[in-house]
Structure formats: structure tokens, C-alpha cells
Short mmCIF file of C-alpha atoms in Angstrom, two decimals:
data_model
loop_
_atom_site.label_atom_id
_atom_site.label_comp_id
_atom_site.label_asym_id
_atom_site.label_seq_id
_atom_site.Cartn_x
_atom_site.Cartn_y
_atom_site.Cartn_z
CA MET I 1 3.10 -19.22 9.50
CA LYS I 2 2.62 -17.71 12.97
CA ASN I 3 -0.77 -16.14 12.14
CA PRO I 4 -0.28 -13.10 14.43
CA TRP I 5 -3.71 -11.71 13.49
CA ASN I 6 -5.46 -14.94 14.54
CA VAL I 7 -7.24 -15.25 11.21
CA PRO I 8 -9.39 -18.41 11.04
CA GLN I 9 -7.37 -20.55 8.64
CA LYS I 10 -8.27 -23.52 6.50
CA LEU I 11 -5.40 -26.00 6.46
CA PRO I 12 -3.44 -27.13 4.59
CA LEU I 13 -2.47 -23.92 2.80
CA VAL I 14 0.35 -22.49 0.74
CA ALA I 15 1.52 -19.04 1.87
CA GLY I 16 2.62 -16.09 -0.27
CA HIS I 17 0.54 -13.05 -1.15
CA GLU I 18 2.42 -11.25 -3.91
CA GLY I 19 4.07 -12.63 -6.99
CA ALA I 20 4.98 -12.40 -10.66
CA GLY I 21 5.28 -15.03 -13.34
CA ILE I 22 4.66 -16.21 -16.88
CA VAL I 23 1.26 -17.12 -18.35
CA VAL I 24 1.38 -20.78 -19.40
CA LYS I 25 -2.32 -21.55 -19.93
CA MET I 26 -5.55 -19.56 -20.24
CA GLY I 27 -9.25 -20.14 -19.87
CA LYS I 28 -11.32 -20.04 -23.06
CA ASP I 29 -12.94 -16.69 -22.15
CA VAL I 30 -9.72 -14.83 -21.28
CA LYS I 31 -9.12 -11.70 -23.33
CA GLY I 32 -6.23 -9.24 -23.32
CA TYR I 33 -3.57 -11.78 -22.40
CA LYS I 34 -1.62 -14.47 -24.22
CA GLU I 35 0.65 -17.34 -23.30
CA GLY I 36 4.13 -16.05 -22.50
CA ASP I 37 2.89 -12.76 -21.03
CA ARG I 38 4.62 -11.61 -17.85
CA VAL I 39 2.12 -10.72 -15.14
CA GLY I 40 2.00 -9.73 -11.52
CA ILE I 41 -0.69 -10.93 -9.12
CA THR I 42 -1.99 -9.24 -6.03
CA LEU I 43 -2.96 -10.20 -2.50
CA LEU I 44 -6.61 -9.55 -3.36
CA ASN I 45 -7.02 -12.46 -5.76
CA ARG I 46 -10.77 -12.52 -6.40
CA THR I 47 -13.73 -10.20 -5.87
CA CYS I 48 -17.42 -10.91 -6.31
CA GLN I 49 -17.97 -8.28 -9.04
CA THR I 50 -21.57 -7.93 -7.86
CA CYS I 51 -21.54 -5.98 -4.56
CA GLU I 52 -21.82 -2.20 -4.37
CA PHE I 53 -18.06 -1.69 -4.02
CA CYS I 54 -17.18 -3.89 -6.99
CA LYS I 55 -19.78 -2.42 -9.34
CA TYR I 56 -19.35 1.29 -8.75
CA GLY I 57 -16.41 3.67 -8.61
CA GLY I 58 -13.43 1.30 -8.70
CA LYS I 59 -13.69 0.37 -5.02
CA GLU I 60 -13.40 -3.38 -5.46
CA THR I 61 -10.70 -3.52 -2.79
CA PHE I 62 -13.59 -3.13 -0.34
CA CYS I 63 -15.47 -6.14 -1.77
CA ILE I 64 -17.82 -7.74 0.75
CA THR I 65 -16.68 -11.29 -0.06
CA PRO I 66 -13.04 -11.02 -1.17
CA GLU I 67 -10.58 -13.89 -1.61
CA TYR I 68 -7.00 -13.27 -0.50
CA LEU I 69 -3.94 -15.23 -1.50
CA GLY I 70 -2.15 -17.37 1.03
CA PHE I 71 -4.05 -16.53 4.22
CA GLY I 72 -6.12 -19.68 4.40
CA THR I 73 -9.38 -17.79 4.88
CA SER I 74 -11.02 -19.06 1.72
CA GLY I 75 -8.90 -22.00 0.69
CA SER I 76 -6.94 -19.85 -1.78
CA PHE I 77 -3.33 -21.04 -1.92
CA GLY I 78 -0.65 -18.38 -2.20
CA THR I 79 2.30 -17.70 -4.47
CA PHE I 80 4.81 -20.08 -2.89
CA GLN I 81 3.89 -22.73 -5.43
CA GLN I 82 4.85 -23.57 -8.99
CA TYR I 83 1.52 -22.72 -10.66
CA ILE I 84 -1.40 -20.55 -9.61
CA ALA I 85 -4.77 -19.71 -11.16
CA VAL I 86 -5.44 -15.98 -11.38
CA PRO I 87 -8.52 -14.06 -12.60
CA THR I 88 -7.80 -11.42 -15.23
CA SER I 89 -9.23 -8.74 -12.94
CA ASN I 90 -6.26 -9.19 -10.62
CA ALA I 91 -3.47 -9.81 -13.13
CA HIS I 92 -1.24 -6.97 -14.26
CA LEU I 93 1.03 -7.00 -17.29
CA ILE I 94 4.71 -6.44 -16.52
CA PRO I 95 6.91 -4.90 -19.24
CA GLU I 96 9.74 -6.85 -20.80
CA GLY I 97 13.07 -6.15 -19.16
CA VAL I 98 11.64 -5.75 -15.65
CA ASP I 99 13.05 -8.33 -13.24
CA LEU I 100 10.11 -10.44 -12.03
CA ALA I 101 11.72 -10.84 -8.61
CA LYS I 102 11.75 -7.06 -8.26
CA ALA I 103 8.25 -6.67 -9.70
CA ALA I 104 6.69 -9.15 -7.25
CA PRO I 105 6.79 -6.95 -4.09
CA ILE I 106 5.08 -4.13 -5.96
CA GLN I 107 1.98 -6.33 -6.16
CA CYS I 108 1.32 -5.82 -2.45
CA ALA I 109 3.64 -3.34 -0.74
CA GLY I 110 3.83 -1.18 -3.85
CA TRP I 111 0.11 -1.16 -4.66
CA THR I 112 -0.71 -0.49 -1.01
CA VAL I 113 1.12 2.81 -0.73
CA TYR I 114 0.43 3.86 -4.32
CA ARG I 115 -3.29 3.63 -3.56
CA ALA I 116 -2.76 5.54 -0.31
CA LEU I 117 -0.94 8.36 -2.12
CA LYS I 118 -3.74 8.54 -4.68
CA GLU I 119 -6.29 8.74 -1.84
CA THR I 120 -4.59 11.88 -0.49
CA ASP I 121 -5.59 13.60 -3.76
CA THR I 122 -2.32 15.54 -3.73
CA LYS I 123 -1.07 17.22 -6.89
CA PRO I 124 2.46 17.70 -8.27
CA GLY I 125 4.31 20.31 -6.24
CA GLN I 126 2.26 19.71 -3.09
CA PHE I 127 3.57 18.34 0.22
CA VAL I 128 2.91 14.82 1.46
CA ALA I 129 4.18 13.52 4.80
CA ILE I 130 4.92 9.82 5.20
CA THR I 131 5.30 8.34 8.66
CA GLY I 132 7.39 5.20 9.12
CA ALA I 133 9.03 6.23 5.87
CA GLY I 134 12.19 4.19 6.37
CA GLY I 135 10.46 0.81 6.21
CA GLY I 136 9.49 -1.35 3.25
CA LEU I 137 6.19 0.35 2.44
CA GLY I 138 7.64 3.77 3.20
CA SER I 139 10.50 3.17 0.77
CA PHE I 140 7.99 2.45 -2.00
CA ALA I 141 5.90 5.47 -1.00
CA LEU I 142 8.87 7.83 -1.23
CA GLN I 143 9.81 6.56 -4.68
CA PHE I 144 6.23 6.82 -5.94
CA ALA I 145 5.81 10.28 -4.43
CA LYS I 146 8.90 11.54 -6.24
CA ALA I 147 7.71 10.03 -9.52
CA MET I 148 4.32 11.73 -8.98
CA GLY I 149 5.99 15.12 -8.51
CA LEU I 150 5.13 15.38 -4.81
CA ARG I 151 7.34 17.02 -2.19
CA SER I 152 7.69 14.27 0.38
CA ILE I 153 8.47 14.65 4.07
CA ALA I 154 9.83 11.42 5.52
CA ILE I 155 9.17 10.88 9.23
CA ASP I 156 11.18 8.19 11.04
CA PHE I 157 14.15 8.16 13.37
CA GLY I 158 17.89 7.51 13.22
CA ASP I 159 20.71 8.59 10.93
CA SER I 160 20.56 5.38 8.89
CA LYS I 161 16.85 5.97 8.20
CA ARG I 162 17.60 9.58 7.28
CA ASP I 163 20.19 8.54 4.72
CA HIS I 164 17.92 5.81 3.35
CA CYS I 165 14.86 8.06 3.01
CA LEU I 166 16.75 10.84 1.28
CA LYS I 167 18.16 8.27 -1.13
CA GLN I 168 14.60 7.06 -1.89
CA GLY I 169 13.54 10.55 -2.91
CA ALA I 170 12.45 12.35 0.27
CA GLU I 171 12.89 16.11 0.12
CA PHE I 172 12.86 16.46 3.90
CA PHE I 173 13.52 14.12 6.82
CA VAL I 174 12.10 14.61 10.32
CA ASP I 175 13.67 12.59 13.14
CA ALA I 176 10.79 11.69 15.46
CA LYS I 177 13.15 11.08 18.39
CA LYS I 178 15.33 14.17 18.05
CA GLN I 179 12.88 16.77 16.74
CA ASP I 180 9.44 18.09 17.53
CA VAL I 181 7.57 16.45 14.65
CA ILE I 182 4.64 18.87 14.58
CA GLU I 183 6.85 21.94 14.71
CA GLU I 184 9.34 20.66 12.12
CA VAL I 185 6.72 19.49 9.62
CA ARG I 186 4.99 22.84 9.82
CA ARG I 187 8.32 24.65 9.43
CA VAL I 188 9.25 22.91 6.16
CA THR I 189 5.74 23.50 4.79
CA ASN I 190 5.82 27.26 5.39
CA GLY I 191 3.72 26.96 8.53
CA LEU I 192 0.69 25.50 6.75
CA GLY I 193 1.31 21.76 7.00
CA PRO I 194 1.33 19.11 4.26
CA HIS I 195 -1.55 18.67 1.83
CA GLY I 196 -1.62 14.94 2.54
CA VAL I 197 -0.34 12.43 5.07
CA VAL I 198 0.12 8.69 4.61
CA ASN I 199 0.44 7.12 8.04
CA ILE I 200 2.31 3.84 7.73
CA ALA I 201 3.66 3.69 11.28
CA PRO I 202 1.53 1.22 13.35
CA ALA I 203 1.21 3.51 16.37
CA ILE I 204 -1.18 6.07 17.83
CA LYS I 205 1.31 8.95 18.37
CA PRO I 206 2.06 9.55 14.66
CA ILE I 207 -1.68 9.77 13.97
CA GLU I 208 -2.21 12.24 16.81
CA ASP I 209 0.69 14.34 15.51
CA ALA I 210 -0.63 14.23 11.94
CA LEU I 211 -4.01 15.59 13.01
CA LYS I 212 -2.16 18.57 14.51
CA TYR I 213 0.17 19.39 11.62
CA LEU I 214 -2.10 18.51 8.68
CA ARG I 215 -2.96 21.46 6.45
CA LYS I 216 -6.54 22.76 6.45
CA THR I 217 -8.52 20.76 3.85
CA GLY I 218 -5.70 18.20 3.82
CA THR I 219 -6.25 14.44 3.86
CA LEU I 220 -4.87 11.86 6.28
CA VAL I 221 -4.81 8.24 5.07
CA LEU I 222 -4.32 5.63 7.77
CA GLN I 223 -2.28 2.75 6.42
CA GLY I 224 -0.64 1.10 9.44
CA THR I 225 -2.52 -1.64 11.29
CA LEU I 226 -2.73 -0.49 14.90
CA THR I 227 -4.02 -3.64 16.59
CA ALA I 228 -4.64 -7.29 15.82
CA CYS I 229 -7.86 -7.45 13.81
CA GLU I 230 -9.70 -9.35 11.13
CA PHE I 231 -7.56 -9.19 8.01
CA SER I 232 -10.32 -7.83 5.80
CA ASN I 233 -10.85 -4.86 8.11
CA SER I 234 -7.16 -3.94 8.04
CA ARG I 235 -7.40 -3.00 4.35
CA PHE I 236 -9.75 -0.06 4.86
CA PHE I 237 -8.49 3.49 4.39
CA LEU I 238 -9.84 6.05 6.84
CA LYS I 239 -9.81 9.62 5.57
CA PHE I 240 -10.07 12.80 7.64
CA SER I 241 -10.53 15.92 5.56
#
């Protein structure tokens, strides 16, 4: 509503960029789905399927001409409406018994950090540090990391964030206001640093710290948006190996 990124919008528009619902009608060429299926839909609603990123290596999130839900950049209305048309490439089956209201946020916040964790190329038993771990994306990242067998180091500040992060599956918590982050992260990783870092915190200092404590050959994935920018650019992952 406030458009803090100053994205050129086409009005009117319906907001909402993550959702889950029931299939009620299908196009004649749709395969793999049926009426009554429960599906989730993502922020990235359509891709061209013809550019280099779409055609090779599963990098369609970097599509040159993407269409996002609910941002008014391409006339694509979002999920705050009763019905929505979704291409099969961006629909995901949701198992029976999963609350659709709980499944909906996974379609953006969840996918975002899951992809980031995969980009670190960490393996079960290895360390991954997550900055801004006590927030919404960080909470998902900690849960995914635990499910993936990773040893997560949550970086945030405050006792309430500590309790929350440990409850979400963090093995270690580093208080950025009370502790020397670089020293503490290296201490809990036997002096070598984590194998991967997912930087969610939208600030420069956590990135500078990560470059100093990251293990040799480790990977840093920048997730947080540091400044106001074109929305499409904010989706890119930058990797330092």
C-alpha cells in the first residue's frame, strides 16, 4: 500500500504475494493437477520460459521478464482476492491435512530462505550462520536448517530473540549487542567459522562481520535488501566463495 520501494505501479491493483487455495477450474492443457487439489502459489507468478535463466539450470527466479503477484508492475493482481489464475509452473501441491493458512507464508518467506540455504551448498552436520534469525524469514530458516541436518548459529539480539531462536531449532545463539559476533561465531565452530552464512539482516555490519568469520571455501548468501531498489533486483543472491 505504501510502496516503500517506489516501484512503478499500474493501478488499480489487488495486493498479496503469497497464498494457498483450492483448484476450481483448469485450462484444457493443464496436466498433473485436478479440481479439488490444494495448491500454494508464489510471488513469482509467471516467467517467460524462453530466456537463458528459464531454459537452463533451474534459474527461472532470475527471469528477464518476470511477473510478480500484487506489486502492480505488470498488472498481475495478488492473492487478496477470491479467485486467481496461476500457471502450473508456479503452483505447488500441498498435502492433505496441512492448514492452508499456515502453508501460505511458505510460498514466499519459506521459499526465500529455503533457496538461500540450498545456495550455501552446506551438508548435514555442517555449520550455517543466520543473521537476523529472530525475524519471520529467520524463523523459517532455522526450522529448515534443522530439518536439513545443519548446525545453525542464530545471530540476533535480546533474550526474547534468544529464546525464540532456540525454540525454532538453533543450536547456538549469538547476541550481536552483548557479544563479539566474529569471536563468538568462530568459537562455536572450533575456530574455523561456519560453512555457510545466510544474511537476512538488512544492514551492512552483519555482512562485514560474516566476511571475517566465514570459513575458508564457505559461501555467503545475501538475502536482506540493504537499500530501496527495483524489486526485481532485490531477488538476486550474491555469493562470495
